[in-house]
Amino acid sequence: SQTIHQWPATLVQPVGSPLSLECTVEGTSNPNLYWYRQAAGRGLQLLFYSVGIGQISSEVPQNLSASRPQDRQFILSSKKLLLSDSGFYLCAWSGEAGTYEQYFGPGTRLTVT
Amino acid sequence: AQSVAQPEDQVNVAEGNPLTVKCTYSVSGNPYLFWYVQYPNRGLQFLLKYITGDNLVKGSYGFEAEFNKSQTSFHLKKPSALVSDSALYFCAVRDENDYKLSFGAGTTVTVRA
């Protein structure tokens, strides 16, 4: 079966510091991968998605970036965090043959102080 | 363009009573529709989907949803709610030719004992 991991689970970082969040998927190959941000426990905002290694599409211009160095690894980064980057970051995958839904990881709670 | 509306921020029901969470959608092509549930500080869990076929689809934990093309709706239902159903529920849609999901703002369900 497929599983998706995210780490760290929680993170407190000062303004201006760098960021690296990691997401890995097990049990499938060539998945579509997604990064979302959820603010204040409500709606989800799609930040980035990837259909293959090195292929990244950005949905919202901001100081975040994403990379996909391996087939089942998706990384969210920032060189300098802003207060507005605080939120709950969720990674998801899709693309298993015969399915249409996305499956989400447990999330990372980021607080920028 | 695709979008989802969840007209109720909050739904309150007594345990044992029927539960309905409303969702309407807009897509340019044929819709693929999904419901997810989120418990506090957790990732989203997939409940059910409509892709094609029967308008009434059944999912996890006794939930079901009815696809209504003429009303562009996909309401989530449960005949007898449990206290443990208290959570945040998201409706999502994508066009059959896309793989990006659009999420509603979410509906908080509270089931009182």
mmCIF file of N, CA and C in Angstrom, chain A residues 14-96:
data_model
loop_
_atom_site.group_PDB
_atom_site.id
_atom_site.type_symbol
_atom_site.label_atom_id
_atom_site.label_comp_id
_atom_site.label_asym_id
_atom_site.label_seq_id
_atom_site.Cartn_x
_atom_site.Cartn_y
_atom_site.Cartn_z
ATOM 1 N N PRO A 14 12.398 31.769 12.997
ATOM 2 C CA PRO A 14 12.352 33.237 13.019
ATOM 3 C C PRO A 14 12.222 33.813 11.617
ATOM 4 N N VAL A 15 11.672 35.009 11.554
ATOM 5 C CA VAL A 15 11.587 35.733 10.284
ATOM 6 C C VAL A 15 12.983 35.861 9.679
ATOM 7 N N GLY A 16 13.071 35.648 8.388
ATOM 8 C CA GLY A 16 14.341 35.782 7.691
ATOM 9 C C GLY A 16 15.176 34.516 7.626
ATOM 10 N N SER A 17 14.745 33.470 8.319
ATOM 11 C CA SER A 17 15.505 32.216 8.308
ATOM 12 C C SER A 17 15.080 31.364 7.111
ATOM 13 N N PRO A 18 15.911 30.385 6.726
ATOM 14 C CA PRO A 18 15.535 29.522 5.603
ATOM 15 C C PRO A 18 14.584 28.421 6.044
ATOM 16 N N LEU A 19 13.984 27.769 5.033
ATOM 17 C CA LEU A 19 13.009 26.715 5.296
ATOM 18 C C LEU A 19 13.231 25.541 4.350
ATOM 19 N N SER A 20 13.071 24.343 4.886
ATOM 20 C CA SER A 20 13.055 23.159 4.047
ATOM 21 C C SER A 20 12.088 22.153 4.646
ATOM 22 N N LEU A 21 11.024 21.866 3.919
ATOM 23 C CA LEU A 21 10.048 20.847 4.310
ATOM 24 C C LEU A 21 10.126 19.709 3.308
ATOM 25 N N GLU A 22 10.072 18.491 3.817
ATOM 26 C CA GLU A 22 10.240 17.340 2.944
ATOM 27 C C GLU A 22 9.007 16.446 2.940
ATOM 28 N N CYS A 23 8.739 15.893 1.792
ATOM 29 C CA CYS A 23 7.617 14.982 1.590
ATOM 30 C C CYS A 23 8.104 13.796 0.766
ATOM 31 N N THR A 24 7.805 12.584 1.224
ATOM 32 C CA THR A 24 8.158 11.405 0.445
ATOM 33 C C THR A 24 6.958 10.470 0.362
ATOM 34 N N VAL A 25 6.851 9.789 -0.747
ATOM 35 C CA VAL A 25 5.769 8.844 -0.988
ATOM 36 C C VAL A 25 6.375 7.466 -1.184
ATOM 37 N N GLU A 26 5.737 6.469 -0.598
ATOM 38 C CA GLU A 26 6.184 5.088 -0.741
ATOM 39 C C GLU A 26 5.093 4.252 -1.393
ATOM 40 N N GLY A 27 5.504 3.244 -2.124
ATOM 41 C CA GLY A 27 4.544 2.283 -2.637
ATOM 42 C C GLY A 27 3.921 2.625 -3.976
ATOM 43 N N THR A 28 4.437 3.631 -4.653
ATOM 44 C CA THR A 28 3.940 3.980 -5.977
ATOM 45 C C THR A 28 5.102 4.577 -6.765
ATOM 46 N N SER A 29 4.922 4.689 -8.060
ATOM 47 C CA SER A 29 5.974 5.286 -8.874
ATOM 48 C C SER A 29 5.373 6.357 -9.774
ATOM 49 N N ASN A 30 6.199 7.357 -10.103
ATOM 50 C CA ASN A 30 5.814 8.480 -10.954
ATOM 51 C C ASN A 30 4.503 9.137 -10.513
ATOM 52 N N PRO A 31 4.383 9.452 -9.223
ATOM 53 C CA PRO A 31 3.148 10.124 -8.791
ATOM 54 C C PRO A 31 3.160 11.597 -9.188
ATOM 55 N N ASN A 32 1.966 12.176 -9.279
ATOM 56 C CA ASN A 32 1.859 13.628 -9.283
ATOM 57 C C ASN A 32 1.973 14.065 -7.821
ATOM 58 N N LEU A 33 2.706 15.146 -7.579
ATOM 59 C CA LEU A 33 2.915 15.612 -6.214
ATOM 60 C C LEU A 33 2.469 17.063 -6.068
ATOM 61 N N TYR A 34 1.972 17.396 -4.899
ATOM 62 C CA TYR A 34 1.377 18.716 -4.666
ATOM 63 C C TYR A 34 1.805 19.251 -3.296
ATOM 64 N N TRP A 35 2.012 20.573 -3.237
ATOM 65 C CA TRP A 35 2.149 21.266 -1.955
ATOM 66 C C TRP A 35 0.978 22.241 -1.810
ATOM 67 N N TYR A 36 0.313 22.172 -0.637
ATOM 68 C CA TYR A 36 -0.765 23.084 -0.290
ATOM 69 C C TYR A 36 -0.403 23.817 0.998
ATOM 70 N N ARG A 37 -0.989 24.991 1.165
ATOM 71 C CA ARG A 37 -0.939 25.681 2.445
ATOM 72 C C ARG A 37 -2.368 25.908 2.916
ATOM 73 N N GLN A 38 -2.567 25.646 4.208
ATOM 74 C CA GLN A 38 -3.870 25.867 4.825
ATOM 75 C C GLN A 38 -3.685 26.890 5.928
ATOM 76 N N ALA A 39 -4.367 28.018 5.804
ATOM 77 C CA ALA A 39 -4.279 29.086 6.788
ATOM 78 C C ALA A 39 -5.496 29.030 7.697
ATOM 79 N N ALA A 40 -5.261 29.211 8.984
ATOM 80 C CA ALA A 40 -6.346 29.333 9.962
ATOM 81 C C ALA A 40 -7.338 28.173 9.896
ATOM 82 N N GLY A 41 -6.848 26.961 9.603
ATOM 83 C CA GLY A 41 -7.691 25.781 9.626
ATOM 84 C C GLY A 41 -8.816 25.771 8.619
ATOM 85 N N ARG A 42 -8.693 26.548 7.562
ATOM 86 C CA ARG A 42 -9.774 26.593 6.576
ATOM 87 C C ARG A 42 -9.303 26.142 5.205
ATOM 88 N N GLY A 43 -9.569 26.935 4.192
ATOM 89 C CA GLY A 43 -9.376 26.485 2.832
ATOM 90 C C GLY A 43 -7.940 26.190 2.466
ATOM 91 N N LEU A 44 -7.774 25.354 1.444
ATOM 92 C CA LEU A 44 -6.457 24.963 0.976
ATOM 93 C C LEU A 44 -6.059 25.765 -0.248
ATOM 94 N N GLN A 45 -4.822 26.217 -0.242
ATOM 95 C CA GLN A 45 -4.273 26.946 -1.375
ATOM 96 C C GLN A 45 -3.187 26.096 -2.016
ATOM 97 N N LEU A 46 -3.352 25.773 -3.281
ATOM 98 C CA LEU A 46 -2.330 25.009 -3.996
ATOM 99 C C LEU A 46 -1.130 25.911 -4.269
ATOM 100 N N LEU A 47 0.052 25.466 -3.830
ATOM 101 C CA LEU A 47 1.266 26.252 -4.014
ATOM 102 C C LEU A 47 2.062 25.764 -5.233
ATOM 103 N N PHE A 48 2.338 24.480 -5.281
ATOM 104 C CA PHE A 48 3.137 23.896 -6.352
ATOM 105 C C PHE A 48 2.598 22.514 -6.684
ATOM 106 N N TYR A 49 2.834 22.093 -7.925
ATOM 107 C CA TYR A 49 2.582 20.710 -8.274
ATOM 108 C C TYR A 49 3.654 20.247 -9.249
ATOM 109 N N SER A 50 3.816 18.916 -9.284
ATOM 110 C CA SER A 50 4.873 18.335 -10.106
ATOM 111 C C SER A 50 4.379 17.044 -10.728
ATOM 112 N N VAL A 51 4.602 16.898 -12.030
ATOM 113 C CA VAL A 51 4.197 15.681 -12.733
ATOM 114 C C VAL A 51 5.380 14.773 -13.004
ATOM 115 N N GLY A 52 6.601 15.198 -12.628
ATOM 116 C CA GLY A 52 7.772 14.362 -12.826
ATOM 117 C C GLY A 52 9.016 15.001 -12.235
ATOM 118 N N ILE A 53 10.098 14.240 -12.204
ATOM 119 C CA ILE A 53 11.355 14.749 -11.644
ATOM 120 C C ILE A 53 11.766 16.030 -12.354
ATOM 121 N N GLY A 54 12.062 17.046 -11.555
ATOM 122 C CA GLY A 54 12.511 18.312 -12.097
ATOM 123 C C GLY A 54 11.444 19.178 -12.726
ATOM 124 N N GLN A 55 10.200 18.696 -12.752
ATOM 125 C CA GLN A 55 9.096 19.454 -13.361
ATOM 126 C C GLN A 55 8.239 20.051 -12.257
ATOM 127 N N ILE A 56 8.325 21.368 -12.099
ATOM 128 C CA ILE A 56 7.610 22.067 -11.046
ATOM 129 C C ILE A 56 6.780 23.183 -11.667
ATOM 130 N N SER A 57 5.519 23.255 -11.233
ATOM 131 C CA SER A 57 4.654 24.358 -11.655
ATOM 132 C C SER A 57 4.218 25.118 -10.419
ATOM 133 N N SER A 58 4.308 26.443 -10.504
ATOM 134 C CA SER A 58 3.947 27.296 -9.380
ATOM 135 C C SER A 58 2.564 27.886 -9.622
ATOM 136 N N GLU A 59 1.743 27.819 -8.590
ATOM 137 C CA GLU A 59 0.391 28.364 -8.702
ATOM 138 C C GLU A 59 0.273 29.766 -8.149
ATOM 139 N N VAL A 60 1.111 30.109 -7.186
ATOM 140 C CA VAL A 60 0.994 31.397 -6.518
ATOM 141 C C VAL A 60 2.387 32.006 -6.377
ATOM 142 N N PRO A 61 2.609 33.204 -6.904
ATOM 143 C CA PRO A 61 3.929 33.837 -6.765
ATOM 144 C C PRO A 61 4.189 34.240 -5.318
ATOM 145 N N GLN A 62 5.335 33.862 -4.789
ATOM 146 C CA GLN A 62 5.650 34.142 -3.392
ATOM 147 C C GLN A 62 7.115 33.805 -3.168
ATOM 148 N N ASN A 63 7.543 33.872 -1.942
ATOM 149 C CA ASN A 63 8.960 33.626 -1.671
ATOM 150 C C ASN A 63 9.255 32.170 -1.382
ATOM 151 N N LEU A 64 8.358 31.272 -1.760
ATOM 152 C CA LEU A 64 8.591 29.850 -1.600
ATOM 153 C C LEU A 64 8.994 29.232 -2.934
ATOM 154 N N SER A 65 9.689 28.116 -2.862
ATOM 155 C CA SER A 65 10.039 27.365 -4.066
ATOM 156 C C SER A 65 9.900 25.882 -3.764
ATOM 157 N N ALA A 66 9.844 25.080 -4.809
ATOM 158 C CA ALA A 66 9.726 23.637 -4.637
ATOM 159 C C ALA A 66 10.702 22.940 -5.564
ATOM 160 N N SER A 67 11.101 21.747 -5.156
ATOM 161 C CA SER A 67 11.976 20.933 -5.994
ATOM 162 C C SER A 67 11.581 19.478 -5.872
ATOM 163 N N ARG A 68 11.914 18.725 -6.896
ATOM 164 C CA ARG A 68 11.622 17.288 -6.914
ATOM 165 C C ARG A 68 12.894 16.582 -7.384
ATOM 166 N N PRO A 69 13.799 16.334 -6.456
ATOM 167 C CA PRO A 69 15.076 15.728 -6.846
ATOM 168 C C PRO A 69 14.989 14.241 -7.173
ATOM 169 N N GLN A 70 13.985 13.564 -6.637
ATOM 170 C CA GLN A 70 13.770 12.145 -6.919
ATOM 171 C C GLN A 70 12.299 11.917 -7.219
ATOM 172 N N ASP A 71 11.987 10.768 -7.782
ATOM 173 C CA ASP A 71 10.623 10.501 -8.238
ATOM 174 C C ASP A 71 9.589 10.661 -7.142
ATOM 175 N N ARG A 72 9.918 10.243 -5.926
ATOM 176 C CA ARG A 72 8.925 10.235 -4.864
ATOM 177 C C ARG A 72 9.291 11.184 -3.725
ATOM 178 N N GLN A 73 10.065 12.222 -4.039
ATOM 179 C CA GLN A 73 10.472 13.202 -3.045
ATOM 180 C C GLN A 73 10.129 14.598 -3.527
ATOM 181 N N PHE A 74 9.503 15.368 -2.652
ATOM 182 C CA PHE A 74 9.066 16.714 -2.997
ATOM 183 C C PHE A 74 9.463 17.615 -1.847
ATOM 184 N N ILE A 75 10.180 18.697 -2.149
ATOM 185 C CA ILE A 75 10.716 19.568 -1.112
ATOM 186 C C ILE A 75 10.198 20.986 -1.298
ATOM 187 N N LEU A 76 9.771 21.593 -0.216
ATOM 188 C CA LEU A 76 9.327 22.985 -0.206
ATOM 189 C C LEU A 76 10.373 23.806 0.530
ATOM 190 N N SER A 77 10.806 24.910 -0.088
ATOM 191 C CA SER A 77 11.909 25.688 0.471
ATOM 192 C C SER A 77 11.611 27.177 0.450
ATOM 193 N N SER A 78 12.366 27.866 1.285
ATOM 194 C CA SER A 78 12.381 29.323 1.250
ATOM 195 C C SER A 78 13.762 29.790 1.694
ATOM 196 N N LYS A 79 14.240 30.872 1.104
ATOM 197 C CA LYS A 79 15.529 31.419 1.516
ATOM 198 C C LYS A 79 15.363 32.322 2.729
ATOM 199 N N LYS A 80 14.235 33.041 2.779
ATOM 200 C CA LYS A 80 13.984 33.952 3.900
ATOM 201 C C LYS A 80 12.496 33.951 4.228
ATOM 202 N N LEU A 81 12.145 33.416 5.378
ATOM 203 C CA LEU A 81 10.749 33.317 5.768
ATOM 204 C C LEU A 81 10.151 34.662 6.151
ATOM 205 N N LEU A 82 8.869 34.808 5.840
ATOM 206 C CA LEU A 82 8.085 35.961 6.246
ATOM 207 C C LEU A 82 7.064 35.522 7.288
ATOM 208 N N LEU A 83 6.554 36.477 8.074
ATOM 209 C CA LEU A 83 5.509 36.145 9.032
ATOM 210 C C LEU A 83 4.314 35.501 8.349
ATOM 211 N N SER A 84 3.998 35.979 7.161
ATOM 212 C CA SER A 84 2.832 35.490 6.415
ATOM 213 C C SER A 84 3.008 34.063 5.906
ATOM 214 N N ASP A 85 4.204 33.495 6.062
ATOM 215 C CA ASP A 85 4.418 32.100 5.643
ATOM 216 C C ASP A 85 3.922 31.103 6.691
ATOM 217 N N SER A 86 3.531 31.586 7.854
ATOM 218 C CA SER A 86 2.997 30.683 8.878
ATOM 219 C C SER A 86 1.758 29.978 8.360
ATOM 220 N N GLY A 87 1.615 28.721 8.735
ATOM 221 C CA GLY A 87 0.444 27.963 8.309
ATOM 222 C C GLY A 87 0.682 26.480 8.422
ATOM 223 N N PHE A 88 -0.280 25.742 7.913
ATOM 224 C CA PHE A 88 -0.220 24.275 7.919
ATOM 225 C C PHE A 88 0.051 23.843 6.489
ATOM 226 N N TYR A 89 1.173 23.189 6.271
ATOM 227 C CA TYR A 89 1.602 22.805 4.934
ATOM 228 C C TYR A 89 1.325 21.320 4.710
ATOM 229 N N LEU A 90 0.625 21.062 3.637
ATOM 230 C CA LEU A 90 0.210 19.699 3.322
ATOM 231 C C LEU A 90 0.779 19.272 1.979
ATOM 232 N N CYS A 91 1.323 18.072 1.959
ATOM 233 C CA CYS A 91 1.787 17.460 0.728
ATOM 234 C C CYS A 91 0.762 16.409 0.319
ATOM 235 N N ALA A 92 0.568 16.227 -0.968
ATOM 236 C CA ALA A 92 -0.373 15.228 -1.469
ATOM 237 C C ALA A 92 0.178 14.572 -2.720
ATOM 238 N N TRP A 93 -0.347 13.393 -3.009
ATOM 239 C CA TRP A 93 0.050 12.704 -4.231
ATOM 240 C C TRP A 93 -1.185 12.138 -4.920
ATOM 241 N N SER A 94 -1.043 11.943 -6.210
ATOM 242 C CA SER A 94 -2.106 11.299 -6.987
ATOM 243 C C SER A 94 -1.458 10.591 -8.164
ATOM 244 N N GLY A 95 -2.288 9.852 -8.896
ATOM 245 C CA GLY A 95 -1.783 9.285 -10.135
ATOM 246 C C GLY A 95 -1.710 7.789 -10.184
ATOM 247 N N GLU A 96 -2.062 7.130 -9.085
ATOM 248 C CA GLU A 96 -2.092 5.673 -9.111
ATOM 249 C C GLU A 96 -3.117 5.238 -10.160
#
